[in-house]
Amino acid sequence: MKLWQKKSEAPQTTDEILYKIEKFCAFRERCTKEVVLKLRELNTPKDTIDIILNCITNDGFLNDERFAHAYANGKFQINHWGKIRIQLELRHRNIPEKIIQDALDSIPHNQYLHQLQTLIKKKTTQFQSDPQPGQKVVKALLQAGFEPELIFIHLQNGS
């Protein structure tokens, strides 16, 4: 048990757990894996986990497709991640491939290319005094999750 966790005096009812999970899901978009982990953290019995998942899905608190779209667009717009990194993170959260592909397809292609060009310029300036600036730029863009072929095309075109 973690030091900051309270010891539960009495076992929680299904309604109490459901209320906590609804609040958990209402705070921000969650995927099924996150909710299951939270339910396990609350020491929820397996049969109750299934009931709660069913209930919050039917009530619209939990939707992996909505989560994937929000996650993909947020990580692209705010963190400037490429599609490869977003895809890997969504897979890590057990999101089905079809949903991942739909979420990645929701990122506008022209914005994606613009973001890549902006990052190339930023990283080129950042690493211009480095002995091997080209390698550093490529490495940084690969770590951000952009596709190698797109990186090299845009670097060759002098973007």
Tab-separated table of C-alpha atoms in Angstrom:
chain	number	residue	atom	x	y	z
A	1	MET	CA	0.000	0.000	0.000
A	2	LYS	CA	1.268	3.473	-0.852
A	3	LEU	CA	1.788	5.910	1.984
A	4	TRP	CA	-0.747	8.422	0.691
A	5	GLN	CA	-3.535	5.897	0.183
A	6	LYS	CA	-6.233	5.660	2.786
A	7	LYS	CA	-7.059	2.300	4.235
A	8	SER	CA	-10.610	1.469	3.331
A	9	GLU	CA	-12.618	1.015	6.500
A	10	ALA	CA	-15.396	-0.982	4.883
A	11	PRO	CA	-15.760	-2.725	1.527
A	12	GLN	CA	-17.215	-0.396	-1.095
A	13	THR	CA	-20.554	-1.099	-2.690
A	14	THR	CA	-20.897	-1.439	-6.447
A	15	ASP	CA	-22.731	1.905	-6.539
A	16	GLU	CA	-19.883	3.649	-4.686
A	17	ILE	CA	-17.307	2.192	-7.045
A	18	LEU	CA	-19.462	3.086	-10.043
A	19	TYR	CA	-19.713	6.691	-8.838
A	20	LYS	CA	-15.915	6.924	-8.420
A	21	ILE	CA	-15.303	5.462	-11.870
A	22	GLU	CA	-17.842	7.803	-13.487
A	23	LYS	CA	-15.993	10.755	-11.913
A	24	PHE	CA	-12.682	9.234	-13.058
A	25	CYS	CA	-13.973	8.984	-16.644
A	26	ALA	CA	-15.662	12.393	-16.600
A	27	PHE	CA	-12.402	14.148	-15.676
A	28	ARG	CA	-10.847	13.289	-19.068
A	29	GLU	CA	-11.165	10.644	-21.754
A	30	ARG	CA	-10.070	7.220	-20.561
A	31	CYS	CA	-9.481	3.919	-22.310
A	32	THR	CA	-10.743	0.574	-21.067
A	33	LYS	CA	-7.272	-0.437	-19.876
A	34	GLU	CA	-6.972	2.651	-17.640
A	35	VAL	CA	-10.410	2.043	-16.152
A	36	VAL	CA	-9.675	-1.621	-15.459
A	37	LEU	CA	-6.400	-0.666	-13.749
A	38	LYS	CA	-8.252	1.892	-11.617
A	39	LEU	CA	-10.902	-0.680	-10.709
A	40	ARG	CA	-8.195	-3.148	-9.676
A	41	GLU	CA	-6.568	-0.403	-7.608
A	42	LEU	CA	-9.921	-0.056	-5.823
A	43	ASN	CA	-9.863	-3.838	-5.141
A	44	THR	CA	-12.981	-4.389	-7.217
A	45	PRO	CA	-14.018	-8.040	-7.698
A	46	LYS	CA	-13.745	-9.389	-11.270
A	47	ASP	CA	-17.502	-9.844	-11.737
A	48	THR	CA	-18.110	-6.286	-10.521
A	49	ILE	CA	-15.473	-4.959	-12.951
A	50	ASP	CA	-17.423	-6.455	-15.852
A	51	ILE	CA	-20.704	-4.973	-14.587
A	52	ILE	CA	-19.173	-1.509	-14.129
A	53	LEU	CA	-17.449	-1.569	-17.538
A	54	ASN	CA	-20.738	-2.494	-19.149
A	55	CYS	CA	-22.589	0.235	-17.278
A	56	ILE	CA	-20.144	3.084	-17.991
A	57	THR	CA	-19.876	2.063	-21.642
A	58	ASN	CA	-23.666	2.078	-22.041
A	59	ASP	CA	-23.909	5.436	-20.239
A	60	GLY	CA	-21.263	6.989	-22.522
A	61	PHE	CA	-18.553	7.496	-19.895
A	62	LEU	CA	-16.209	5.059	-21.629
A	63	ASN	CA	-15.593	4.878	-25.367
A	64	ASP	CA	-12.252	3.628	-26.735
A	65	GLU	CA	-12.904	5.175	-30.136
A	66	ARG	CA	-13.528	8.610	-28.637
A	67	PHE	CA	-10.462	8.144	-26.426
A	68	ALA	CA	-8.245	7.221	-29.385
A	69	HIS	CA	-9.324	10.273	-31.398
A	70	ALA	CA	-8.805	12.626	-28.446
A	71	TYR	CA	-5.460	11.024	-27.605
A	72	ALA	CA	-4.147	11.105	-31.174
A	73	ASN	CA	-5.166	14.704	-31.792
A	74	GLY	CA	-3.932	15.863	-28.391
A	75	LYS	CA	-0.531	14.240	-28.703
A	76	PHE	CA	-0.151	15.554	-32.250
A	77	GLN	CA	-1.267	19.134	-31.508
A	78	ILE	CA	0.232	19.594	-28.049
A	79	ASN	CA	3.221	17.242	-27.853
A	80	HIS	CA	4.025	17.332	-31.601
A	81	TRP	CA	4.194	13.557	-31.855
A	82	GLY	CA	4.229	11.721	-35.152
A	83	LYS	CA	1.859	8.944	-36.134
A	84	ILE	CA	4.267	6.114	-35.306
A	85	ARG	CA	4.641	7.170	-31.681
A	86	ILE	CA	0.906	7.779	-31.305
A	87	GLN	CA	0.197	4.357	-32.802
A	88	LEU	CA	2.603	2.629	-30.402
A	89	GLU	CA	1.093	4.381	-27.387
A	90	LEU	CA	-2.446	3.452	-28.427
A	91	ARG	CA	-1.386	-0.167	-28.962
A	92	HIS	CA	0.125	-0.113	-25.475
A	93	ARG	CA	-3.345	0.826	-24.220
A	94	ASN	CA	-4.879	-2.183	-26.027
A	95	ILE	CA	-6.857	-0.087	-28.498
A	96	PRO	CA	-7.957	-2.171	-31.539
A	97	GLU	CA	-6.023	-1.552	-34.777
A	98	LYS	CA	-9.104	-0.361	-36.689
A	99	ILE	CA	-9.757	2.332	-34.079
A	100	ILE	CA	-6.072	3.326	-34.052
A	101	GLN	CA	-6.073	3.688	-37.833
A	102	ASP	CA	-9.254	5.792	-37.760
A	103	ALA	CA	-7.739	8.033	-35.078
A	104	LEU	CA	-4.526	8.492	-37.085
A	105	ASP	CA	-6.533	9.198	-40.236
A	106	SER	CA	-8.357	11.970	-38.361
A	107	ILE	CA	-5.128	13.990	-38.228
A	108	PRO	CA	-5.259	16.329	-41.248
A	109	HIS	CA	-2.439	15.450	-43.655
A	110	ASN	CA	-1.573	19.064	-44.475
A	111	GLN	CA	-1.286	19.923	-40.744
A	112	TYR	CA	0.834	16.825	-40.216
A	113	LEU	CA	3.270	17.836	-42.959
A	114	HIS	CA	3.309	21.430	-41.710
A	115	GLN	CA	4.145	20.201	-38.192
A	116	LEU	CA	6.953	18.044	-39.579
A	117	GLN	CA	8.385	20.994	-41.551
A	118	THR	CA	8.171	23.233	-38.491
A	119	LEU	CA	9.990	20.661	-36.361
A	120	ILE	CA	12.667	20.208	-39.029
A	121	LYS	CA	13.331	23.960	-39.022
A	122	LYS	CA	13.329	24.112	-35.226
A	123	LYS	CA	15.651	21.124	-34.808
A	124	THR	CA	17.968	22.276	-37.598
A	125	THR	CA	18.391	25.617	-35.825
A	126	GLN	CA	18.776	23.888	-32.461
A	127	PHE	CA	21.523	21.555	-33.685
A	128	GLN	CA	23.279	23.837	-36.217
A	129	SER	CA	26.434	24.165	-34.080
A	130	ASP	CA	26.625	20.406	-33.505
A	131	PRO	CA	29.311	18.453	-35.414
A	132	GLN	CA	26.620	16.228	-36.974
A	133	PRO	CA	23.463	18.334	-37.085
A	134	GLY	CA	21.703	16.214	-39.728
A	135	GLN	CA	21.924	13.063	-37.670
A	136	LYS	CA	20.638	14.841	-34.565
A	137	VAL	CA	17.674	16.277	-36.481
A	138	VAL	CA	16.760	12.875	-37.904
A	139	LYS	CA	17.129	11.198	-34.509
A	140	ALA	CA	14.909	13.795	-32.820
A	141	LEU	CA	12.191	13.443	-35.473
A	142	LEU	CA	12.323	9.651	-35.304
A	143	GLN	CA	11.961	9.817	-31.522
A	144	ALA	CA	8.962	12.092	-31.979
A	145	GLY	CA	7.440	9.306	-34.069
A	146	PHE	CA	7.525	10.684	-37.591
A	147	GLU	CA	7.893	8.292	-40.514
A	148	PRO	CA	11.495	7.952	-41.754
A	149	GLU	CA	10.514	8.312	-45.426
A	150	LEU	CA	8.677	11.597	-44.729
A	151	ILE	CA	11.608	12.936	-42.726
A	152	PHE	CA	14.105	12.215	-45.488
A	153	ILE	CA	11.841	13.581	-48.250
A	154	HIS	CA	11.381	16.859	-46.388
A	155	LEU	CA	15.039	17.124	-45.421
A	156	GLN	CA	16.081	16.595	-49.067
A	157	ASN	CA	13.600	19.226	-50.253
A	158	GLY	CA	15.245	21.691	-47.878
A	159	SER	CA	12.089	22.342	-45.863
